[in-house]
Coordinates of C-alpha atoms and ligand atoms in Angstrom, one line a residue:
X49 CA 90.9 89.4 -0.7
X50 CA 87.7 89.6 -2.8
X51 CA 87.3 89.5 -6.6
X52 CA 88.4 92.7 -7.8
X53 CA 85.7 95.1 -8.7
X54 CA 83.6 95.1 -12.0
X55 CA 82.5 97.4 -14.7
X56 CA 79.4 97.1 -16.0
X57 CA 78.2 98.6 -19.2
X58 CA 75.8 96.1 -20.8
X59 CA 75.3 92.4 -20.9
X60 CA 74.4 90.3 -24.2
X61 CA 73.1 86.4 -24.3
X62 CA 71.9 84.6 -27.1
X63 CA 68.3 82.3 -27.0
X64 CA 69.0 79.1 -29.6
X65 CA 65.9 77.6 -30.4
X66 CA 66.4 74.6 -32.9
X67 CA 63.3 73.0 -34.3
X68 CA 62.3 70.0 -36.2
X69 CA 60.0 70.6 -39.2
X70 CA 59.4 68.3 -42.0
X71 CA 63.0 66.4 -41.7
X72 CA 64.6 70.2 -41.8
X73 CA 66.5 71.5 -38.7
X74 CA 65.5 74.8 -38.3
X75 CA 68.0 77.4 -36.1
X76 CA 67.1 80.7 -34.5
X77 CA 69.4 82.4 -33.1
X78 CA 68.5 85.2 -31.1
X79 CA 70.8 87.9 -30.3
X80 CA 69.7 90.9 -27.6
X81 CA 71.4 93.8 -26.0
X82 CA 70.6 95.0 -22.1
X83 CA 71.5 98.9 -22.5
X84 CA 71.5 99.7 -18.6
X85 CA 71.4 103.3 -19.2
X86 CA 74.2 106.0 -19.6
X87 CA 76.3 106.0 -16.4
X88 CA 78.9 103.1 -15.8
X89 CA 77.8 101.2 -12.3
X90 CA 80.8 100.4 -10.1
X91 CA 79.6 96.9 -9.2
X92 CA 81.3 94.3 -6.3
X93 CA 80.8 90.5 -7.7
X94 CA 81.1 89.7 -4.1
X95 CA 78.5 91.2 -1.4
X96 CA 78.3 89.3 2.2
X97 CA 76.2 90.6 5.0
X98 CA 76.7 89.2 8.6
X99 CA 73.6 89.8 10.8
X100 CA 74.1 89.7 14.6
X101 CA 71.3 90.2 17.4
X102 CA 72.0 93.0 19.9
X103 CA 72.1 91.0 23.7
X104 CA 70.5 88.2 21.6
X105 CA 68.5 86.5 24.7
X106 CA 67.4 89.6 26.5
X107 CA 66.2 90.6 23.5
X108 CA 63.8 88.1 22.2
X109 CA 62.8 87.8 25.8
X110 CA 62.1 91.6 26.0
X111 CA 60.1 91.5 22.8
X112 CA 58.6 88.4 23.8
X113 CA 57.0 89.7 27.4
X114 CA 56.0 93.0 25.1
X115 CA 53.8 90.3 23.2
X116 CA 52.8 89.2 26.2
X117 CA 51.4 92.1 27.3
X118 CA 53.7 92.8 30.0
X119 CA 54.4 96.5 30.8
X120 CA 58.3 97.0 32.0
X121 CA 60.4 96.9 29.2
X122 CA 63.7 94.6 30.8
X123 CA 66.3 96.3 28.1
X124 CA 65.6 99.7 30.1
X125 CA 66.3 98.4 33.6
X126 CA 69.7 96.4 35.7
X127 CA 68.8 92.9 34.3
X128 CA 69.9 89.9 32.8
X129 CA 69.0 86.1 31.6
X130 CA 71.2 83.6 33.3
X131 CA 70.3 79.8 34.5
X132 CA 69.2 79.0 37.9
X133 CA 70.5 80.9 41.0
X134 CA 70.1 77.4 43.3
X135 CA 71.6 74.7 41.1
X136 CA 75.0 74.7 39.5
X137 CA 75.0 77.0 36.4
X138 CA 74.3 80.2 37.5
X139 CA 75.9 82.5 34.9
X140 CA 74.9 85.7 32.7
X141 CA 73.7 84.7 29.2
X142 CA 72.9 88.1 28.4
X143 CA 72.7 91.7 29.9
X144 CA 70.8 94.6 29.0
X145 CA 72.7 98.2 28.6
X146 CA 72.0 99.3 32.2
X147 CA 73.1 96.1 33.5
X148 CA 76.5 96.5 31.2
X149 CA 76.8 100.3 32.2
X150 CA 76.5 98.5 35.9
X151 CA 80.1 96.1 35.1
X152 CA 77.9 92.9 34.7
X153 CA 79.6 90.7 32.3
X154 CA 78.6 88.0 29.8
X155 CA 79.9 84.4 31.2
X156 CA 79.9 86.0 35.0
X157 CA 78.5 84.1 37.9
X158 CA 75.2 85.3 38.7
X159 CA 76.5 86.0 42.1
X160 CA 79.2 88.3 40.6
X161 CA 76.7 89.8 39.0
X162 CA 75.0 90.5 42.1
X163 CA 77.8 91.9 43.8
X164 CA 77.7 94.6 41.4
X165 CA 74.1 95.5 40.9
X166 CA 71.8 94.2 44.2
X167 CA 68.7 95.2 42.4
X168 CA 69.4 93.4 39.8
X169 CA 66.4 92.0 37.8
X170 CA 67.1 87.9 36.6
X171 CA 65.2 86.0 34.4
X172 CA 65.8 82.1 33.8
X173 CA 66.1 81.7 30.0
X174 CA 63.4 80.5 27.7
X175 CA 65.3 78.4 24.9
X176 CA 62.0 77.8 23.6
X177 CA 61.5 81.5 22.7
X178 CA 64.9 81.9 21.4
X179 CA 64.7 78.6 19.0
X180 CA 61.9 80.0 17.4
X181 CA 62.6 83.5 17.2
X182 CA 66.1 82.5 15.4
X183 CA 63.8 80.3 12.7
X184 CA 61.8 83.0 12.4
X185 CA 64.6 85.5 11.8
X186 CA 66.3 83.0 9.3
X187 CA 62.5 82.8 7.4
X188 CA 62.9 86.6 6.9
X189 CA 66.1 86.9 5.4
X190 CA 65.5 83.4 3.3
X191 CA 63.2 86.0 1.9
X192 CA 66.2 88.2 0.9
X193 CA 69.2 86.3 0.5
X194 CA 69.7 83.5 -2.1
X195 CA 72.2 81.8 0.6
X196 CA 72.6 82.0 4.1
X197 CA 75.2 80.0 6.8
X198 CA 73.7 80.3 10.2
X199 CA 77.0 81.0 12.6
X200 CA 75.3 80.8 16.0
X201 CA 71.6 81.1 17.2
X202 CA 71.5 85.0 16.8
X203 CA 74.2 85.1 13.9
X204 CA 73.7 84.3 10.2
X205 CA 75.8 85.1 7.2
X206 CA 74.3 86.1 3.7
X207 CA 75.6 86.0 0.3
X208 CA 74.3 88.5 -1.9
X209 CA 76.8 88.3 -4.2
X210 CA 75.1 88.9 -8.0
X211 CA 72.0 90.5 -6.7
X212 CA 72.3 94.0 -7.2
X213 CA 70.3 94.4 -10.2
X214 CA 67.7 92.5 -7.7
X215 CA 67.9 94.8 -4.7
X216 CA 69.9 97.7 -5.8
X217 CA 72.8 99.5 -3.1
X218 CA 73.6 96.7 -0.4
X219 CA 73.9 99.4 2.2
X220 CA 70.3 100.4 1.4
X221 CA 69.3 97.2 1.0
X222 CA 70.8 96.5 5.0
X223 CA 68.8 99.2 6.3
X224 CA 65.5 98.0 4.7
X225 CA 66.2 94.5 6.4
X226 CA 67.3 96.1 10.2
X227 CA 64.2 98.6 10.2
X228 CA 62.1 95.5 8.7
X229 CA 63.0 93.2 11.7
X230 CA 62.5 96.4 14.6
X231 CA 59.5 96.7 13.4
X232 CA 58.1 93.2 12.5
X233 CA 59.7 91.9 15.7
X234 CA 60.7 94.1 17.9
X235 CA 64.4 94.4 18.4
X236 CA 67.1 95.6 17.0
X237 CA 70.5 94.0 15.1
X238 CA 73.9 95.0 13.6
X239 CA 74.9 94.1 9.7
X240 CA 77.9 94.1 8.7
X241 CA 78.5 94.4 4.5
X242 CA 81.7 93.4 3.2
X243 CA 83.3 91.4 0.2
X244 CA 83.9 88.4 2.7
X245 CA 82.6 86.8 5.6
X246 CA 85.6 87.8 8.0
X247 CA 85.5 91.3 7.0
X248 CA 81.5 91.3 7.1
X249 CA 81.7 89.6 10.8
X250 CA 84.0 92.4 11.7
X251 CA 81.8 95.1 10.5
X252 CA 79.3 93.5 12.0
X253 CA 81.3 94.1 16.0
X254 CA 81.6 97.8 15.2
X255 CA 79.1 100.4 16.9
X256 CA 76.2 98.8 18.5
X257 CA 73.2 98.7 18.6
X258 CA 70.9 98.9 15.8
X259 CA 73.3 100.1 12.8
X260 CA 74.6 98.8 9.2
X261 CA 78.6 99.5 9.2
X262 CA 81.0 98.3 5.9
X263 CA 84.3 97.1 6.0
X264 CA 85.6 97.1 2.4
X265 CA 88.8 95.3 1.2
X266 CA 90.0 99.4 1.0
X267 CA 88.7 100.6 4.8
X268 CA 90.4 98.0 6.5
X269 CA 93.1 100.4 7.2
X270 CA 91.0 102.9 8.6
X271 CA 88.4 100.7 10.3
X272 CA 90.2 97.6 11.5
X273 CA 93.9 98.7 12.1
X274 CA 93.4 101.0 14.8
X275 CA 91.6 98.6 17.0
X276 CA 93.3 96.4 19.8
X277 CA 94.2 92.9 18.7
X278 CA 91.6 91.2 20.5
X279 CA 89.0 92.4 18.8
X280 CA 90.0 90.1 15.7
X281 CA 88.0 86.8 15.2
X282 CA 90.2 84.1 16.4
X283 CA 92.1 86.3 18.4
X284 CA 91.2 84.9 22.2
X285 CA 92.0 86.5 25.6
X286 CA 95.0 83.2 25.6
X287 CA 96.7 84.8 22.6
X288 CA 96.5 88.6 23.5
X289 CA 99.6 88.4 26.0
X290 CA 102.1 86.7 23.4
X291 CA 101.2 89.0 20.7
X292 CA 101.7 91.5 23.0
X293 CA 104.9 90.2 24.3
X294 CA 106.0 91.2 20.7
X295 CA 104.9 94.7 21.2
X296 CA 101.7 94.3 19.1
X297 CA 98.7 95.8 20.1
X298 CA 96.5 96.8 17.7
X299 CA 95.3 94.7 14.7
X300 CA 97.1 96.6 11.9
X301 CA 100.4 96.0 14.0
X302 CA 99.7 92.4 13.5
X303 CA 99.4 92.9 9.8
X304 CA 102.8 94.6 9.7
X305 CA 104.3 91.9 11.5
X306 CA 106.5 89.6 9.8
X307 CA 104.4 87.0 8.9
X308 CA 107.4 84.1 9.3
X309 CA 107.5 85.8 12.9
X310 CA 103.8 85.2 13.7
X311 CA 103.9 82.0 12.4
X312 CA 107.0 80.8 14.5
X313 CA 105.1 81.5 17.5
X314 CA 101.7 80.4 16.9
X315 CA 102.0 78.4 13.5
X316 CA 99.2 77.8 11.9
X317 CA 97.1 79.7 14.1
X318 CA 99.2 82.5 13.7
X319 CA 98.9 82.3 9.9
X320 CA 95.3 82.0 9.9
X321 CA 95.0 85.3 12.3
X322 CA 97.8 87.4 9.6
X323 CA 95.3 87.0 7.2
X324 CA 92.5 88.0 8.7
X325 CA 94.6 91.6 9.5
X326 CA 94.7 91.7 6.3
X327 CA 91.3 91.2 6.0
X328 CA 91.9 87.7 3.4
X329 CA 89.3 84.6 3.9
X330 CA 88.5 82.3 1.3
X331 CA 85.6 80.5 3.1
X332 CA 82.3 80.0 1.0
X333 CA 78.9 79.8 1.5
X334 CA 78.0 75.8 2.3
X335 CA 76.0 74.2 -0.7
X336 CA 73.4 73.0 1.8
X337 CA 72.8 75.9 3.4
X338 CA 68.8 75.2 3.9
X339 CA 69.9 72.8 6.6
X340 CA 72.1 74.4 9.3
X341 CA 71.7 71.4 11.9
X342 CA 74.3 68.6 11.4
X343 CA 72.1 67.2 14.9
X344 CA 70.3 68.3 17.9
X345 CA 71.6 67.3 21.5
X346 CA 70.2 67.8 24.9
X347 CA 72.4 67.7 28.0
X348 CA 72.1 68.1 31.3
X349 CA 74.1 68.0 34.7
X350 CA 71.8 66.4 37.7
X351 CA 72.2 68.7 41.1
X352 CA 71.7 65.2 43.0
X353 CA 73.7 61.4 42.2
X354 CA 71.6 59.6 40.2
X355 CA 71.8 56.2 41.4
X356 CA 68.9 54.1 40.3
X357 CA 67.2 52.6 36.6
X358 CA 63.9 54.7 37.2
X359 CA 65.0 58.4 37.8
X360 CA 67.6 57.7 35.2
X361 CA 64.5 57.2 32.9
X362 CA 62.7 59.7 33.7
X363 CA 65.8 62.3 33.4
X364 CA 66.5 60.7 29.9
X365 CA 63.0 61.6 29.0
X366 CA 63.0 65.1 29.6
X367 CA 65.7 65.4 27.7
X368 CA 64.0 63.6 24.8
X369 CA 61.0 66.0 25.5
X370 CA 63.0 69.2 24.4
X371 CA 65.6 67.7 22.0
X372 CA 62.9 65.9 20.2
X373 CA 60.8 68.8 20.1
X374 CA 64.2 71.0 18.9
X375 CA 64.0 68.4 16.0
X376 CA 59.9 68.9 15.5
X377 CA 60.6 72.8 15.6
X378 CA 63.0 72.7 12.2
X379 CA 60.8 70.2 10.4
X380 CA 63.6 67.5 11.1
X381 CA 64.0 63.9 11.9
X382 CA 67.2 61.9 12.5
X383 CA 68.5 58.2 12.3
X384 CA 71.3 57.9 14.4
X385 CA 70.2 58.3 18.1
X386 CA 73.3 58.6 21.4
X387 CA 73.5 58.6 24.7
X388 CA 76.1 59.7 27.0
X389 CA 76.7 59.1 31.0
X390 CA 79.0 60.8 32.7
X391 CA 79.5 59.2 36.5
X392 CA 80.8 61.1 39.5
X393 CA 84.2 60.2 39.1
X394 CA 84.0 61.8 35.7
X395 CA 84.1 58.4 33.8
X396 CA 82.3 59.0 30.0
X397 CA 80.3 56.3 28.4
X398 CA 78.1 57.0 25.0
X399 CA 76.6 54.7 23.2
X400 CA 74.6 55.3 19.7
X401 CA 72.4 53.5 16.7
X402 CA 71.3 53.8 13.5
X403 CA 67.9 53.3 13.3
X404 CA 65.7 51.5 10.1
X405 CA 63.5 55.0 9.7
X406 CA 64.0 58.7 10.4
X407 CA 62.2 60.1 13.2
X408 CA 61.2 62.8 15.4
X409 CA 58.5 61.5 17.3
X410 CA 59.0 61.8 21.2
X411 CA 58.2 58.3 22.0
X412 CA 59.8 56.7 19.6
X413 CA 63.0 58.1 20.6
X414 CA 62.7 57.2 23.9
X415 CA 62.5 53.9 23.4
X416 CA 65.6 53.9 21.6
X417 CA 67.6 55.9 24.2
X418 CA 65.9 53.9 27.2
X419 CA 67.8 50.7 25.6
X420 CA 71.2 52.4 24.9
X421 CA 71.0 53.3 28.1
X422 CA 70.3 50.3 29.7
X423 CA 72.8 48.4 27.9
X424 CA 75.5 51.1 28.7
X425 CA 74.9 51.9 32.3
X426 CA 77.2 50.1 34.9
X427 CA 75.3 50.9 38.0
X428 CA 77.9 53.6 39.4
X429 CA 75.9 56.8 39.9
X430 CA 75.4 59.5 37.7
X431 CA 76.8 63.1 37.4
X432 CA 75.5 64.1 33.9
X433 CA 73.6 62.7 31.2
X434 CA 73.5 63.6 27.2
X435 CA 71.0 62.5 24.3
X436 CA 71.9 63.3 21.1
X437 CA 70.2 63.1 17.4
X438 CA 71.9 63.3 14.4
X439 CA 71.8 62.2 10.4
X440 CA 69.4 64.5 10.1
X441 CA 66.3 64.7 7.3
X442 CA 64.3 67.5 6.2
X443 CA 60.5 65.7 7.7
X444 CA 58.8 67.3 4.5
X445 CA 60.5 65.1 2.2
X446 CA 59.8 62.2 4.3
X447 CA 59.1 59.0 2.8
X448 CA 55.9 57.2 3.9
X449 CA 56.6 54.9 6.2
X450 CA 54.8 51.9 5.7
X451 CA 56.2 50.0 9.0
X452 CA 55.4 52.2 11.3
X453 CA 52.8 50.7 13.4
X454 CA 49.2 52.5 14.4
X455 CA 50.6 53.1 18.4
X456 CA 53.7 55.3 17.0
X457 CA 51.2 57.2 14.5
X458 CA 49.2 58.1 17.4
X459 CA 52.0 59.5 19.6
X460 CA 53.2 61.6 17.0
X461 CA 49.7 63.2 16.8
X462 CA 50.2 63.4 20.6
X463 CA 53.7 65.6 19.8
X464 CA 51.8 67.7 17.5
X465 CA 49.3 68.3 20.5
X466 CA 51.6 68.7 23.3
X467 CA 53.7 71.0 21.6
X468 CA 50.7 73.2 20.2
X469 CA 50.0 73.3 24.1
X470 CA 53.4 74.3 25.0
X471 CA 53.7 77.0 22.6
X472 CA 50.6 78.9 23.5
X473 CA 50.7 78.3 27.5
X474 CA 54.4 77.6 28.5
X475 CA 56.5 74.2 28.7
X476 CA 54.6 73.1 31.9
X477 CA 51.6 73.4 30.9
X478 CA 50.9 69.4 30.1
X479 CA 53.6 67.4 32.2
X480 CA 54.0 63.5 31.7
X481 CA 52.3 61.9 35.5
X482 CA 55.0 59.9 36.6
X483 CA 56.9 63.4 37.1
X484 CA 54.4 64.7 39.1
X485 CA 55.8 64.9 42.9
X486 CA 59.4 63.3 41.5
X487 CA 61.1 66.3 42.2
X488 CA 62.1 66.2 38.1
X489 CA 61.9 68.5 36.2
X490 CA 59.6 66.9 33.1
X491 CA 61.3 69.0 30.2
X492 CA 65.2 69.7 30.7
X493 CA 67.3 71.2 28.3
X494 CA 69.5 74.2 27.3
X495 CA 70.5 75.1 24.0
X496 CA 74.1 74.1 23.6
X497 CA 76.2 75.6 20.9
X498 CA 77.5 72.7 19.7
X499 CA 74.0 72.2 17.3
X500 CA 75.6 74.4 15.0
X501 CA 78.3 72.9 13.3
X502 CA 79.4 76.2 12.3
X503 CA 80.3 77.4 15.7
X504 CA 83.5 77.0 15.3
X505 CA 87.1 78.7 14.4
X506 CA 86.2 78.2 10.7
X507 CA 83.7 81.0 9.3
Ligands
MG183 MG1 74.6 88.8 19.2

């Protein structure tokens, strides 16, 4: 569990100033004495916040159309964000409360979904939105928090540990930051405060939406115990049934469990999920925290065989479009490049190279992935195509780049265009001609999990 708690009465550090003068070493020490008033202050060394997005997606799009100008409000009524009804992907990314109090489900096919709610509203998600509405969260609390570890696209951890004397009571501090982001931005989140990131994570799953719970090392009795087991982190729908089998169902049951017991059915897994009924996790904030991307990758399953070079190309492309774009957006370019083909038998090829120079530049990256591809393609047609970008560089501390030729200075002033364009009127705005009539789209992409490398079972 945490660091125990500290009293604070006073602190005391000495200046030493030593000075040369005439051959003689002079020494001054300085001695002085912080006097922080009367009262003794119970501090916590320790203070982690865990910030979550309520309905992540339906909310940025909801506060986006407000932007917009748009009039209906889409948390208020049946609807959802979920991929395209026609092709293959057609499930629910988010749901708004009505849609919830309806039985639609997160993960649920968008027929499913249907079945329970006929009038229900659906709108294709905009990862565009989303991307930058995460960076702009993550600006806001870099503005706060000396460290933060960015979990997922709507979920960010924050160590305040050492800063109350900066920002005073951390539950007061919370509220500040969740009234500060409804009003800048227009929706709402849960914090969670705790001494650790598990027990801040589960604070942050209590209540919803819009509130600031704590889950200190002494509530966890209260708070966590009572709840069902499968409302622990790392506690999946696959391991409910065997805990069950041994007649626990609630968190604090698995706490009193013999631990030699949980571990001879799960092992490690069942270690790792004792401790966190006990509340105890020793993960710490990552020393690079200003650079939550290990890479950016682009993927997409094709609802047709691809079967020849050119509409392989073109596909490839439009995944560059958005990945390299994803890469522009975070003020990022990489040096190793990949490409992956998946056929329709389910066969996998990838393929990747380090490149002299980082990049981001559209083009450039193309070009790279056009050959990878053309040396890994065996003609057999195509079910699914990846690209992917990773050893990654912040593009601010980029060295100039005295090979790059004129042609590949000019297209990255084209990026800086196109995406200017894209931004203000919508992805389709400016389309490449050869898509024109090809029945492609121009820019493809989702926005997989797997580009944060902290999606994971580790916190
Ligand atoms: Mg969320």
């Amino acid at each position: 569990m945490g660091a125990p708690d500290k009293l604070i009465g006073g602190s005391f550090f000495s200046l030493l100033f030593t000075k040369q003068k005439f051959g003689v070493i002079i020494k001054i020490q300085t001695y002085v004495l912080f006097k922080k008033g009367v009262n003794v202050v119970l501090e916590r060394d320790n203070i982690v916040m865990h910030i979550d997005v309520n309905s992540a997606f339906l909310s940025w799009q909801a506060a986006y159309n407000r932007q917009m100008g748009m009039e209906e409000d889409i948390r208020e009524i049946p609807a959802v964000i979920g991929g395209s009804e026609e092709r293959r992907h057609g499930i629910v990314l988010a749901k708004s409360i009505p849609a919830k109090k309806l039985g639609v489900k997160t993960g649920e096919s968008l027929m499913e979904a249907r079945q329970k709610c006929p009038n229900l509203k659906v709108i294709p998600p905009s990862y565009d939105v989303y991307t930058r509405a995460s960076r702009k969260l993550r600006d806001l609390l870099a503005e706060y928090a000396p460290k933060i570890d960015v979990f997922s696209i709507d979920e960010c951890f924050m160590d305040f540990s050492g800063t109350r004397d900066l920002f005073g009571d951390p539950e007061e501090l919370a509220h500040r930051i969740r009234k500060r982001i409804k009003k800048e931005f227009g929706y709402t989140v849960n914090i969670g405060i705790s001494t650790n990131k598990l027990l801040a994570k589960q604070a942050s799953e209590f209540e919803k939406p819009d509130k600031v719970h704590t889950l200190y090392p002494e509530e966890i009795q209260e708070k966590l115990w009572p709840l069902p087991v499968g409302e622990l982190f790392m506690v999946g729908y696959r391991t409910v049934p065997k805990l069950n089998q041994l007649n626990i169902y609630t968190i604090g049951e698995l706490a009193n469990t013999d631990r030699e017991l949980i571990s001879g059915l799960l092992k490690s897994h069942g270690r790792l999920i004792h401790d966190y009924a006990w509340g105890k996790d020793a993960s710490k904030f990552s020393e690079k925290s200003s650079m939550p991307f290990k890479g950016v990758g682009n993927g997409s399953t094709i609802h047709f065989d691809v079967e020849d070079r050119l509409t392989a190309h073109k596909i490839l492309l439009s995944l560059v479009e958005t990945a390299s774009k994803r890469l522009r957006d975070e003020d990022m370019s990489c040096r190793v490049v990949a490409v992956g083909i998946k056929n329709k038998d389910f066969g996998y090829h990838s393929h990747q190279r380090k490149i002299p120079v980082f990049t981001n530049c559209t083009h450039d990256l193309f070009e790279i992935i056009r050959e990878l591809f053309d040396e890994t393609w065996d003609g057999s047609p195509i079910r699914h195509m990846n690209v992917r970008f990773t050893d990654l560089e912040r593009t601010k501390f980029k060295q100039l780049n005295f090979f790059q030729n004129e042609y590949s200075m000019k297209m990255e002033k084209l990026d800086m265009a196109i995406d200017g364009i894209r931004e203000k009127y919508g992805k389709y705005a400016v389309i490449r001609a050869e898509y024109i009539d090809s029945g492609l789209s121009p820019v493809l992409g989702g926005y997989p999990n797997d580009e944060y490398p902290d999606m994971s079972s580790i916190l």
